[in-house]
């Protein structure tokens, strides 16, 4: 037989019993192969020294508790504005996350041009709107479960990490965020108020075709599709600060029928890009394996992307779970979203560069009264 | 708002299955991430994110659970150091065990920085195969995580070891 291959010789160092009898016979009588093995062994020893790290002793039980809690309450996971929602297609489990990703990936090119180095490609300029998403959330989720991980399509950098603080005073909340603390009518604010602040955050993502292809190969996934102009382009997203006021208790015992008033406000996100256009980004997203062959998912992406193209923040509403209503006729620059059982609703609106939401176990007339008081 | 978030999970399986998987694999998943990051706390963060994602998307009794977790830990940890390297100010902040000799501490810090930077620069599967193999995975386990034949692992590993040395030397000569 010929000389042993590199792989067989390398494995001989770690797992000598894996060698076949014929390979072993050759090796024992071949000085050339023995010399190569010594060379590889020296390389392996060097790599082992370079990669040496301290022991990683863990408290598995405590870690299990932490992971169980995070799985049950995803909101308690560390705030990763862009990293989780836009860079990982696995995170597209809910239509609302599709919108978050679209804000980053397929927003409108308002003034984009190929010669422009940095272009604002999304900045809200029109009232918030709602988009009914079909198929329902469950089907969408099932269809996307096997999609590639977009975080492997480039490099994510958190430029400014959001810091979350709960239990601050109203004054601290206002000074930390620069936002005005909202005071609703007393009859709707029945519980003790908890203020939570989130500081402004910024992240950027640079697409890398080489990395995406390597990652897809490593994961045994179909090769990604990179239309011209995407490789090397960078998208930068800024969001926040934000302030959330909860007028009562929200915990594991909370249901739609006892949900207290929750007021939230946030500076709207702004997306900039290094010259890549809306058309290129949307083509990129819908061309990916797992999306291109799924007409309903492509349709959902286009449905959410259309208002973004008009400079509107789009709130996806799963057709089987909730309904939406344009409230501009009632003087509110936004929409009402009502859960199908009628137990909970939320009013979402935008003024200037701030997006507001008021929600809980309330009906339309109550939320309009709250809006008139604080809006 | 509540209604929008109330979508069912695909990763539904028994709680017992998930806890069993977690106990079996968590130390190893942390080990893989720590091999890349040289930072136990950051490695635990990565490992927990990996398990949270897995729990949302997959059944704990899936036959590919172990390989999925191993590959995800390596990829996520490598992504983390690649992101870190873009922030030069933070690059020197990898925590290290404190040796008694300050000169030795500086030397070790520099070597670890160079190795992390070299791993981050390595293209393709090289850094991943190093992270998996040097965390104690067998050739068969590395093959499952990478989705390649077991006979390819030795070749990938040998190339990666040679490449790591070259990249570290390249970093040293800068």
Short mmCIF file of C-alpha atoms in Angstrom, two decimals:
data_model
loop_
_atom_site.label_atom_id
_atom_site.label_comp_id
_atom_site.label_asym_id
_atom_site.label_seq_id
_atom_site.Cartn_x
_atom_site.Cartn_y
_atom_site.Cartn_z
CA UNK A 1 0.00 0.00 0.00
CA UNK A 2 1.05 3.63 -0.45
CA UNK A 3 2.05 5.97 2.35
CA UNK A 4 -0.52 6.78 4.99
CA UNK A 5 -2.57 9.92 4.56
CA UNK A 6 -2.19 13.00 6.77
CA UNK A 7 -5.46 12.30 8.53
CA UNK A 8 -4.64 8.69 9.38
CA UNK A 9 -1.23 9.68 10.75
CA UNK A 10 -2.70 12.48 12.80
CA UNK A 11 -5.36 10.21 14.24
CA UNK A 12 -2.70 7.65 15.11
CA UNK A 13 -1.35 10.13 17.66
CA UNK A 14 -4.68 10.48 19.46
CA UNK A 15 -6.53 7.27 18.74
CA UNK A 16 -3.97 4.60 17.83
CA UNK A 17 -6.49 1.78 18.12
CA UNK A 18 -8.50 3.23 15.22
CA UNK A 19 -5.78 2.22 12.75
CA UNK A 20 -6.44 -0.78 10.54
CA UNK A 21 -4.09 -3.77 10.52
CA UNK A 22 -2.80 -2.99 7.04
CA UNK A 23 -2.14 0.65 7.97
CA UNK A 24 -0.35 -0.44 11.11
CA UNK A 25 1.82 -2.91 9.17
CA UNK A 26 2.80 -0.20 6.69
CA UNK A 27 3.51 2.32 9.40
CA UNK A 28 5.74 -0.03 11.36
CA UNK A 29 7.91 -0.61 8.28
CA UNK A 30 7.91 2.91 6.77
CA UNK A 31 10.44 5.43 8.04
CA UNK A 32 8.88 8.15 5.88
CA UNK A 33 5.50 7.78 7.58
CA UNK A 34 7.14 7.55 11.00
CA UNK A 35 8.99 10.82 10.36
CA UNK A 36 5.77 12.55 9.28
CA UNK A 37 4.03 11.29 12.38
CA UNK A 38 6.79 12.81 14.55
CA UNK A 39 6.37 16.11 12.72
CA UNK A 40 2.61 16.07 13.25
CA UNK A 41 3.05 15.12 16.88
CA UNK A 42 5.29 18.15 17.44
CA UNK A 43 2.67 20.37 15.77
CA UNK A 44 -0.06 18.87 17.94
CA UNK A 45 1.97 19.39 21.09
CA UNK A 46 2.58 23.01 20.13
CA UNK A 47 -1.13 23.55 19.42
CA UNK A 48 -2.00 21.94 22.73
CA UNK A 49 0.26 24.37 24.57
CA UNK A 50 -1.13 27.37 22.69
CA UNK A 51 -4.71 26.32 23.37
CA UNK A 52 -4.20 25.45 27.03
CA UNK A 53 -6.73 27.16 29.32
CA UNK A 54 -7.52 27.04 32.99
CA UNK A 55 -10.07 24.56 34.33
CA UNK A 56 -13.71 25.43 33.66
CA UNK A 57 -15.44 24.05 36.72
CA UNK A 58 -19.15 24.70 36.60
CA UNK A 59 -22.17 24.57 38.88
CA UNK A 60 -24.42 22.60 36.57
CA UNK A 61 -27.45 22.78 38.85
CA UNK A 62 -27.29 26.57 39.15
CA UNK A 63 -26.75 26.88 35.41
CA UNK A 64 -29.76 24.65 34.76
CA UNK A 65 -31.92 26.91 36.91
CA UNK A 66 -30.70 29.96 35.00
CA UNK A 67 -31.34 28.38 31.60
CA UNK A 68 -34.78 27.12 32.66
CA UNK A 69 -35.71 30.61 33.83
CA UNK A 70 -34.47 32.19 30.61
CA UNK A 71 -36.34 29.63 28.52
CA UNK A 72 -39.57 30.30 30.40
CA UNK A 73 -39.15 34.08 30.34
CA UNK A 74 -37.18 35.04 27.24
CA UNK A 75 -37.42 38.70 28.20
CA UNK A 76 -35.15 38.02 31.16
CA UNK A 77 -32.33 37.07 28.85
CA UNK A 78 -29.60 39.69 28.44
CA UNK A 79 -30.71 42.51 26.18
CA UNK A 80 -29.10 41.94 22.82
CA UNK A 81 -30.91 44.32 20.58
CA UNK A 82 -29.55 43.41 17.19
CA UNK A 83 -27.53 40.34 17.84
CA UNK A 84 -30.45 38.12 18.65
CA UNK A 85 -33.17 39.46 16.46
CA UNK A 86 -31.38 40.30 13.28
CA UNK A 87 -28.31 38.18 13.10
CA UNK A 88 -29.93 34.85 13.83
CA UNK A 89 -32.56 33.55 11.51
CA UNK A 90 -33.30 30.92 14.13
CA UNK A 91 -34.69 33.78 16.15
CA UNK A 92 -37.42 34.37 13.57
CA UNK A 93 -39.73 32.32 15.68
CA UNK A 94 -42.31 35.03 15.92
CA UNK A 95 -43.57 37.41 13.31
CA UNK A 96 -42.66 40.35 15.48
CA UNK A 97 -39.03 39.27 15.30
CA UNK A 98 -39.27 39.13 11.54
CA UNK A 99 -40.13 42.81 11.70
CA UNK A 100 -37.19 43.47 13.98
CA UNK A 101 -34.88 41.78 11.53
CA UNK A 102 -36.44 43.55 8.60
CA UNK A 103 -35.81 46.84 10.30
CA UNK A 104 -32.19 45.89 10.19
CA UNK A 105 -31.99 43.87 7.02
CA UNK A 106 -34.62 44.95 4.55
CA UNK A 107 -35.53 48.48 5.44
CA UNK A 108 -36.14 51.17 2.95
CA UNK A 109 -33.39 52.90 1.07
CA UNK A 110 -34.70 56.41 1.45
CA UNK A 111 -31.70 58.11 -0.02
CA UNK A 112 -29.50 55.16 -0.82
CA UNK A 113 -27.06 55.33 -3.68
CA UNK A 114 -24.14 53.11 -4.52
CA UNK A 115 -21.63 55.92 -4.17
CA UNK A 116 -22.82 56.92 -0.71
CA UNK A 117 -20.59 55.62 2.04
CA UNK A 118 -23.09 55.75 4.88
CA UNK A 119 -26.79 55.98 4.22
CA UNK A 120 -29.75 56.06 6.53
CA UNK A 121 -31.93 53.23 5.27
CA UNK A 122 -34.58 53.27 7.95
CA UNK A 123 -35.79 56.15 10.08
CA UNK A 124 -39.47 56.27 11.00
CA UNK A 125 -41.23 59.11 9.23
CA UNK A 126 -44.89 58.01 9.26
CA UNK A 127 -47.36 56.65 11.83
CA UNK A 128 -46.92 53.16 13.22
CA UNK A 129 -48.89 50.55 11.33
CA UNK A 130 -49.92 46.91 11.76
CA UNK A 131 -49.54 44.11 9.24
CA UNK A 132 -51.58 40.92 9.37
CA UNK A 133 -49.25 38.01 8.88
CA UNK A 134 -50.26 34.78 7.17
CA UNK A 135 -49.72 31.94 7.73
CA UNK A 136 -50.37 32.05 11.48
CA UNK A 137 -47.45 32.16 13.85
CA UNK A 138 -47.32 28.44 14.51
CA UNK A 139 -47.03 27.53 10.84
CA UNK A 140 -44.45 30.20 10.20
CA UNK A 141 -42.44 28.95 13.08
CA UNK A 142 -42.56 25.37 11.87
CA UNK A 143 -41.50 26.39 8.40
CA UNK A 144 -38.45 28.28 9.57
CA UNK A 145 -37.17 25.89 12.20
CA UNK A 146 -34.48 24.48 9.92
CA UNK A 147 -33.26 27.73 8.41
CA UNK A 148 -29.60 28.73 8.45
CA UNK A 149 -28.20 30.85 11.25
CA UNK A 150 -27.70 34.38 9.91
CA UNK A 151 -25.22 35.15 12.66
CA UNK A 152 -22.82 32.96 10.70
CA UNK A 153 -23.27 35.19 7.64
CA UNK A 154 -20.92 37.85 8.93
CA UNK A 155 -19.53 39.53 11.99
CA UNK A 156 -21.62 41.22 14.65
CA UNK A 157 -20.20 44.00 16.75
CA UNK A 158 -22.02 45.48 19.71
CA UNK A 159 -20.79 49.05 19.65
CA UNK A 160 -22.86 50.21 22.56
CA UNK A 161 -24.51 47.63 24.78
CA UNK A 162 -27.91 48.34 26.27
CA UNK A 163 -27.95 48.46 30.04
CA UNK A 164 -31.20 47.51 31.76
CA UNK A 165 -32.14 48.69 35.24
CA UNK A 166 -35.34 47.79 37.07
CA UNK A 167 -36.73 49.37 40.19
CA UNK A 168 -35.35 52.85 39.67
CA UNK A 169 -37.12 55.99 40.84
CA UNK A 170 -39.10 58.15 38.39
CA UNK A 171 -36.39 60.82 38.55
CA UNK A 172 -33.66 58.29 37.86
CA UNK A 173 -35.71 56.84 35.00
CA UNK A 174 -36.11 60.26 33.42
CA UNK A 175 -32.48 61.26 33.84
CA UNK A 176 -31.12 57.89 32.62
CA UNK A 177 -33.20 57.82 29.46
CA UNK A 178 -33.92 61.46 28.75
CA UNK A 179 -37.57 60.40 28.33
CA UNK A 180 -40.54 61.90 30.13
CA UNK A 181 -42.15 59.69 32.79
CA UNK A 182 -45.82 59.17 31.85
CA UNK A 183 -48.63 59.53 34.39
CA UNK A 184 -51.89 57.82 33.37
CA UNK A 185 -55.33 58.53 34.89
CA UNK A 186 -55.52 57.24 38.45
CA UNK A 187 -58.31 54.73 37.77
CA UNK A 188 -56.06 52.75 35.42
CA UNK A 189 -52.91 52.91 37.55
CA UNK A 190 -54.04 50.78 40.44
CA UNK A 191 -50.84 49.00 41.51
CA UNK A 192 -47.39 50.02 42.66
CA UNK A 193 -45.32 51.33 39.74
CA UNK A 194 -42.13 49.62 38.65
CA UNK A 195 -39.85 51.65 36.37
CA UNK A 196 -37.41 49.87 34.07
CA UNK A 197 -34.90 51.72 31.93
CA UNK A 198 -32.89 50.55 28.95
CA UNK A 199 -30.04 52.71 27.73
CA UNK A 200 -29.39 53.41 24.06
CA UNK A 201 -27.65 50.67 22.14
CA UNK A 202 -25.86 50.33 18.86
CA UNK A 203 -24.72 47.33 16.88
CA UNK A 204 -23.28 46.71 13.47
CA UNK A 205 -23.20 43.66 11.26
CA UNK A 206 -20.76 43.11 8.41
CA UNK A 207 -21.69 40.46 5.86
CA UNK A 208 -19.00 37.94 4.93
CA UNK A 209 -19.61 35.58 2.04
CA UNK A 210 -16.57 33.44 2.85
CA UNK A 211 -17.64 33.03 6.44
CA UNK A 212 -21.22 32.22 5.49
CA UNK A 213 -20.14 29.52 3.05
CA UNK A 214 -17.75 28.00 5.60
CA UNK A 215 -20.41 28.04 8.31
CA UNK A 216 -22.99 26.44 6.05
CA UNK A 217 -20.54 23.69 5.11
CA UNK A 218 -19.64 23.09 8.74
CA UNK A 219 -23.32 22.85 9.69
CA UNK A 220 -24.19 20.66 6.71
CA UNK A 221 -26.62 23.32 5.44
CA UNK A 222 -27.17 24.42 1.85
CA UNK A 223 -24.78 27.07 0.58
CA UNK A 224 -25.98 30.62 1.25
CA UNK A 225 -26.85 32.93 -1.62
CA UNK A 226 -25.01 36.26 -1.79
CA UNK A 227 -26.32 38.62 -4.46
CA UNK A 228 -23.80 41.18 -5.69
CA UNK A 229 -23.06 44.02 -3.29
CA UNK A 230 -23.84 42.25 -0.04
CA UNK A 231 -20.43 40.78 0.78
CA UNK A 232 -18.48 43.23 2.94
CA UNK A 233 -21.35 45.65 3.42
CA UNK A 234 -22.15 46.84 6.93
CA UNK A 235 -25.45 47.65 8.58
CA UNK A 236 -25.54 49.76 11.70
CA UNK A 237 -28.57 49.89 13.98
CA UNK A 238 -29.17 52.29 16.84
CA UNK A 239 -32.10 52.00 19.21
CA UNK A 240 -33.31 53.27 22.55
CA UNK A 241 -33.14 54.55 25.16
CA UNK A 242 -36.40 53.09 26.43
CA UNK A 243 -38.54 53.37 29.54
CA UNK A 244 -41.16 50.87 30.73
CA UNK A 245 -43.66 51.58 33.49
CA UNK A 246 -45.66 48.68 34.96
CA UNK A 247 -48.58 49.71 37.17
CA UNK A 248 -48.91 46.48 39.16
CA UNK A 249 -47.34 43.04 39.12
CA UNK A 250 -46.36 40.93 36.13
CA UNK A 251 -45.08 37.50 37.05
CA UNK A 252 -45.65 33.83 36.33
CA UNK A 253 -49.18 34.06 37.74
CA UNK A 254 -50.15 36.85 35.38
CA UNK A 255 -52.75 36.10 32.72
CA UNK A 256 -54.38 38.19 30.05
CA UNK A 257 -57.32 38.77 32.39
CA UNK A 258 -55.26 40.36 35.15
CA UNK A 259 -52.58 42.09 33.12
CA UNK A 260 -51.96 45.55 34.63
CA UNK A 261 -51.36 48.71 32.67
CA UNK A 262 -47.97 48.73 30.99
CA UNK A 263 -46.65 51.91 29.40
CA UNK A 264 -43.58 51.71 27.23
CA UNK A 265 -41.71 54.29 25.20
CA UNK A 266 -38.56 54.09 23.17
CA UNK A 267 -36.61 56.21 20.76
CA UNK A 268 -37.32 54.61 17.40
CA UNK A 269 -34.57 52.57 15.76
CA UNK A 270 -32.47 54.02 12.97
CA UNK A 271 -30.70 51.81 10.46
CA UNK A 272 -27.72 52.91 8.41
CA UNK A 273 -25.79 51.04 5.79
CA UNK A 274 -22.54 51.40 3.90
CA UNK A 275 -24.25 52.04 0.60
CA UNK A 276 -26.12 48.77 0.21
CA UNK A 277 -29.66 49.36 -1.00
CA UNK A 278 -33.05 48.19 0.21
CA UNK A 279 -33.54 46.13 -2.93
CA UNK A 280 -30.24 44.33 -2.41
CA UNK A 281 -30.98 43.54 1.23
CA UNK A 282 -34.47 42.25 0.61
CA UNK A 283 -33.26 40.16 -2.32
CA UNK A 284 -30.56 38.77 -0.05
CA UNK A 285 -32.99 37.73 2.67
CA UNK A 286 -35.63 36.12 0.49
CA UNK A 287 -33.01 34.29 -1.62
CA UNK A 288 -31.64 32.29 1.30
CA UNK A 289 -32.07 28.52 1.38
CA UNK A 290 -35.16 27.67 3.37
CA UNK A 291 -36.82 31.00 2.57
CA UNK A 292 -36.70 31.04 -1.23
CA UNK A 293 -38.71 27.82 -1.45
CA UNK A 294 -41.29 28.94 1.08
CA UNK A 295 -43.77 31.27 -0.65
CA UNK A 296 -45.73 32.01 2.54
CA UNK A 297 -42.61 33.11 4.40
CA UNK A 298 -41.49 35.24 1.45
CA UNK A 299 -44.95 36.79 1.40
CA UNK A 300 -44.76 37.53 5.12
CA UNK A 301 -41.39 39.21 4.68
CA UNK A 302 -42.67 41.33 1.80
CA UNK A 303 -45.85 42.20 3.73
CA UNK A 304 -43.84 43.48 6.67
CA UNK A 305 -41.23 45.08 4.44
CA UNK A 306 -43.71 47.20 2.48
CA UNK A 307 -44.57 49.66 5.28
CA UNK A 308 -40.90 49.80 6.23
CA UNK A 309 -40.28 50.98 2.70
CA UNK A 310 -42.61 53.87 3.47
CA UNK A 311 -40.72 54.76 6.63
CA UNK A 312 -43.28 53.17 8.95
CA UNK A 313 -42.59 50.90 11.89
CA UNK A 314 -44.58 47.74 11.13
CA UNK A 315 -46.06 45.62 13.88
CA UNK A 316 -46.81 42.11 12.62
CA UNK A 317 -50.08 40.70 13.89
CA UNK A 318 -50.52 36.92 13.57
CA UNK A 319 -53.84 36.36 11.84
CA UNK A 320 -54.89 33.57 14.18
CA UNK A 321 -54.13 35.38 17.42
CA UNK A 322 -54.95 39.05 17.22
CA UNK A 323 -56.57 41.77 15.19
CA UNK A 324 -55.45 45.29 14.47
CA UNK A 325 -57.24 48.57 13.83
CA UNK A 326 -55.97 51.83 12.44
CA UNK A 327 -56.64 54.51 15.06
CA UNK A 328 -55.69 57.59 13.04
CA UNK A 329 -59.42 58.27 12.65
CA UNK A 330 -59.60 58.64 16.44
CA UNK A 331 -56.74 61.10 16.42
CA UNK A 332 -54.09 58.56 17.41
CA UNK A 333 -51.06 58.27 15.11
CA UNK A 334 -50.94 54.51 15.45
CA UNK A 335 -52.82 51.25 15.80
CA UNK A 336 -54.81 49.21 18.28
CA UNK A 337 -53.89 45.53 18.54
CA UNK A 338 -56.40 43.30 20.28
CA UNK A 339 -55.85 39.74 21.35
CA UNK A 340 -58.58 37.50 19.92
CA UNK A 341 -60.22 36.66 23.23
CA UNK A 342 -60.68 40.36 23.89
CA UNK A 343 -58.95 40.10 27.25
CA UNK A 344 -55.96 42.26 26.38
CA UNK A 345 -55.18 45.05 23.95
CA UNK A 346 -52.40 47.48 23.23
CA UNK A 347 -52.34 50.88 21.61
CA UNK A 348 -49.11 51.71 19.80
CA UNK A 349 -48.36 55.14 18.44
CA UNK A 350 -45.50 57.37 17.44
CA UNK A 351 -44.77 61.02 18.05
CA UNK A 352 -41.62 62.55 16.67
CA UNK A 353 -38.87 59.98 17.05
CA UNK A 354 -40.47 58.25 20.04
CA UNK A 355 -42.66 55.13 19.81
CA UNK A 356 -45.17 54.63 22.63
CA UNK A 357 -47.26 51.64 23.69
CA UNK A 358 -49.99 51.30 26.31
CA UNK A 359 -51.39 47.86 26.96
CA UNK A 360 -52.98 45.48 29.45
CA UNK A 361 -56.38 44.07 30.36
CA UNK A 362 -58.18 47.02 28.76
CA UNK A 363 -60.55 47.64 25.87
CA UNK A 364 -60.32 50.19 23.09
CA UNK A 365 -62.22 52.96 24.90
CA UNK A 366 -60.07 52.63 28.00
CA UNK A 367 -56.83 52.71 26.00
CA UNK A 368 -58.05 55.76 24.05
CA UNK A 369 -58.76 57.48 27.38
CA UNK A 370 -55.26 56.66 28.55
CA UNK A 371 -53.84 57.97 25.27
CA UNK A 372 -55.75 61.22 25.56
CA UNK A 373 -54.40 61.66 29.05
CA UNK A 374 -50.74 61.00 28.27
CA UNK A 375 -50.41 61.11 24.48
CA UNK B 1 -48.98 42.74 22.88
CA UNK B 2 -49.17 39.56 24.87
CA UNK B 3 -50.93 37.79 22.04
CA UNK B 4 -48.18 38.48 19.53
CA UNK B 5 -45.61 36.82 21.67
CA UNK B 6 -47.70 33.78 22.48
CA UNK B 7 -46.47 31.49 19.75
CA UNK B 8 -45.90 27.82 20.52
CA UNK B 9 -42.41 26.45 20.93
CA UNK B 10 -41.00 23.93 18.52
CA UNK B 11 -38.55 22.59 21.06
CA UNK B 12 -41.23 20.93 23.11
CA UNK B 13 -40.02 17.77 24.77
CA UNK B 14 -40.11 16.45 28.25
CA UNK B 15 -38.55 18.51 30.98
CA UNK B 16 -36.75 15.41 32.18
CA UNK B 17 -35.14 14.90 28.79
CA UNK B 18 -33.87 18.46 28.74
CA UNK B 19 -32.51 18.27 32.28
CA UNK B 20 -30.75 15.00 31.50
CA UNK B 21 -29.25 16.47 28.34
CA UNK B 22 -28.19 19.58 30.23
CA UNK B 23 -26.45 17.63 33.00
CA UNK B 24 -24.68 15.43 30.50
CA UNK B 25 -23.54 18.13 28.12
CA UNK B 26 -23.29 21.43 29.98
CA UNK B 27 -19.74 20.95 31.36
CA UNK B 28 -18.52 19.89 27.95
CA UNK B 29 -20.25 22.77 26.15
CA UNK B 30 -18.69 25.22 28.62
CA UNK B 31 -15.34 23.51 28.02
CA UNK B 32 -15.56 24.04 24.27
CA UNK B 33 -16.45 27.71 24.66
CA UNK B 34 -13.73 28.17 27.27
CA UNK B 35 -11.14 26.63 24.95
CA UNK B 36 -11.90 29.39 22.48
CA UNK B 37 -12.50 32.28 24.87
CA UNK B 38 -10.07 31.48 27.71
CA UNK B 39 -12.67 33.11 29.95
CA UNK B 40 -14.78 30.79 32.09
CA UNK B 41 -17.54 33.28 32.85
CA UNK B 42 -17.91 34.28 29.21
CA UNK B 43 -17.85 30.58 28.32
CA UNK B 44 -20.73 29.91 30.69
CA UNK B 45 -22.69 32.78 29.12
CA UNK B 46 -22.12 31.29 25.68
CA UNK B 47 -23.06 27.79 26.86
CA UNK B 48 -26.29 29.01 28.44
CA UNK B 49 -27.27 30.90 25.30
CA UNK B 50 -26.62 27.75 23.29
CA UNK B 51 -28.88 25.69 25.55
CA UNK B 52 -31.63 28.34 25.56
CA UNK B 53 -31.61 28.38 21.77
CA UNK B 54 -31.54 24.61 21.55
CA UNK B 55 -34.45 24.31 23.97
CA UNK B 56 -36.51 26.70 21.89
CA UNK B 57 -35.85 25.02 18.59
CA UNK B 58 -35.27 21.34 19.16
CA UNK B 59 -36.40 18.38 21.18
CA UNK B 60 -34.00 17.33 23.92
CA UNK B 61 -34.22 13.71 22.84
CA UNK B 62 -33.18 14.53 19.27
CA UNK B 63 -30.37 12.22 18.16
CA UNK B 64 -28.33 15.19 16.97
CA UNK B 65 -28.57 17.06 20.28
CA UNK B 66 -24.96 16.56 21.37
CA UNK B 67 -23.32 17.36 18.01
CA UNK B 68 -25.60 20.41 17.61
CA UNK B 69 -24.63 21.76 21.03
CA UNK B 70 -20.91 21.15 20.44
CA UNK B 71 -20.85 22.87 17.06
CA UNK B 72 -23.00 25.75 18.29
CA UNK B 73 -20.71 26.34 21.28
CA UNK B 74 -17.63 26.51 19.07
CA UNK B 75 -19.26 28.76 16.49
CA UNK B 76 -20.75 31.13 19.04
CA UNK B 77 -17.52 31.42 21.00
CA UNK B 78 -15.56 32.08 17.81
CA UNK B 79 -18.09 34.73 16.82
CA UNK B 80 -17.58 36.30 20.23
CA UNK B 81 -13.81 36.60 19.89
CA UNK B 82 -14.14 37.89 16.33
CA UNK B 83 -16.43 40.61 17.60
CA UNK B 84 -14.09 41.38 20.46
CA UNK B 85 -11.18 41.80 18.12
CA UNK B 86 -12.96 44.63 16.42
CA UNK B 87 -12.78 46.57 19.59
CA UNK B 88 -9.12 47.14 20.20
CA UNK B 89 -9.68 48.68 23.57
CA UNK B 90 -11.27 45.55 24.87
CA UNK B 91 -8.87 43.20 23.17
CA UNK B 92 -6.44 43.22 26.04
CA UNK B 93 -9.13 42.58 28.60
CA UNK B 94 -9.22 38.80 28.49
CA UNK B 95 -9.20 37.76 32.12
CA UNK B 96 -6.39 35.44 33.11
CA UNK B 97 -5.49 33.44 36.16
CA UNK B 98 -3.11 35.63 38.13
CA UNK B 99 0.40 34.22 38.30
CA UNK B 100 2.68 35.35 41.07
CA UNK B 101 5.24 36.88 38.74
CA UNK B 102 4.06 40.11 37.03
CA UNK B 103 6.45 39.59 34.11
CA UNK B 104 5.04 36.13 33.58
CA UNK B 105 1.54 37.55 33.79
CA UNK B 106 2.26 40.01 31.00
CA UNK B 107 3.83 37.29 28.87
CA UNK B 108 0.90 34.93 29.35
CA UNK B 109 -1.62 37.66 28.65
CA UNK B 110 0.14 38.48 25.40
CA UNK B 111 0.30 34.85 24.33
CA UNK B 112 -3.39 34.32 25.01
CA UNK B 113 -4.24 37.47 23.10
CA UNK B 114 -2.21 36.27 20.14
CA UNK B 115 -3.83 32.84 20.19
CA UNK B 116 -7.35 34.29 20.39
CA UNK B 117 -6.54 36.66 17.51
CA UNK B 118 -5.11 33.75 15.51
CA UNK B 119 -8.25 31.66 16.09
CA UNK B 120 -10.40 34.58 15.01
CA UNK B 121 -8.46 34.96 11.76
CA UNK B 122 -8.55 31.29 10.81
CA UNK B 123 -10.98 30.72 7.94
CA UNK B 124 -13.30 27.78 7.44
CA UNK B 125 -13.53 24.97 9.93
CA UNK B 126 -10.00 25.16 11.30
CA UNK B 127 -10.75 27.02 14.51
CA UNK B 128 -13.87 24.95 15.12
CA UNK B 129 -12.09 21.62 14.79
CA UNK B 130 -9.38 22.83 17.19
CA UNK B 131 -11.93 23.97 19.75
CA UNK B 132 -13.80 20.68 19.60
CA UNK B 133 -10.83 18.32 19.60
CA UNK B 134 -8.82 20.17 22.26
CA UNK B 135 -11.91 20.20 24.47
CA UNK B 136 -11.70 16.43 24.58
CA UNK B 137 -14.18 15.35 21.92
CA UNK B 138 -13.30 12.08 20.17
CA UNK B 139 -12.72 12.01 16.42
CA UNK B 140 -16.16 10.48 16.03
CA UNK B 141 -17.78 13.27 18.08
CA UNK B 142 -15.91 15.97 16.17
CA UNK B 143 -17.07 14.38 12.91
CA UNK B 144 -20.69 14.42 14.07
CA UNK B 145 -20.49 18.06 15.15
CA UNK B 146 -18.93 19.14 11.86
CA UNK B 147 -21.07 16.90 9.68
CA UNK B 148 -18.04 15.24 8.05
CA UNK B 149 -16.75 11.67 7.85
CA UNK B 150 -14.61 10.53 10.75
CA UNK B 151 -11.70 9.93 8.38
CA UNK B 152 -11.66 13.62 7.48
CA UNK B 153 -11.15 14.78 11.05
CA UNK B 154 -7.47 13.94 11.22
CA UNK B 155 -6.78 15.83 8.01
CA UNK B 156 -8.75 18.88 9.16
CA UNK B 157 -7.05 18.79 12.54
CA UNK B 158 -3.52 18.53 11.17
CA UNK B 159 -4.09 21.43 8.80
CA UNK B 160 -5.65 23.49 11.55
CA UNK B 161 -2.74 22.88 13.91
CA UNK B 162 -0.24 23.96 11.28
CA UNK B 163 -2.40 26.96 10.44
CA UNK B 164 -2.71 27.98 14.09
CA UNK B 165 1.06 28.01 14.45
CA UNK B 166 1.42 30.11 11.29
CA UNK B 167 -1.24 32.57 12.42
CA UNK B 168 0.31 32.97 15.87
CA UNK B 169 3.72 33.59 14.29
CA UNK B 170 2.13 36.06 11.92
CA UNK B 171 0.63 37.90 14.86
CA UNK B 172 3.94 37.88 16.72
CA UNK B 173 5.84 39.36 13.79
CA UNK B 174 3.45 42.31 13.42
#
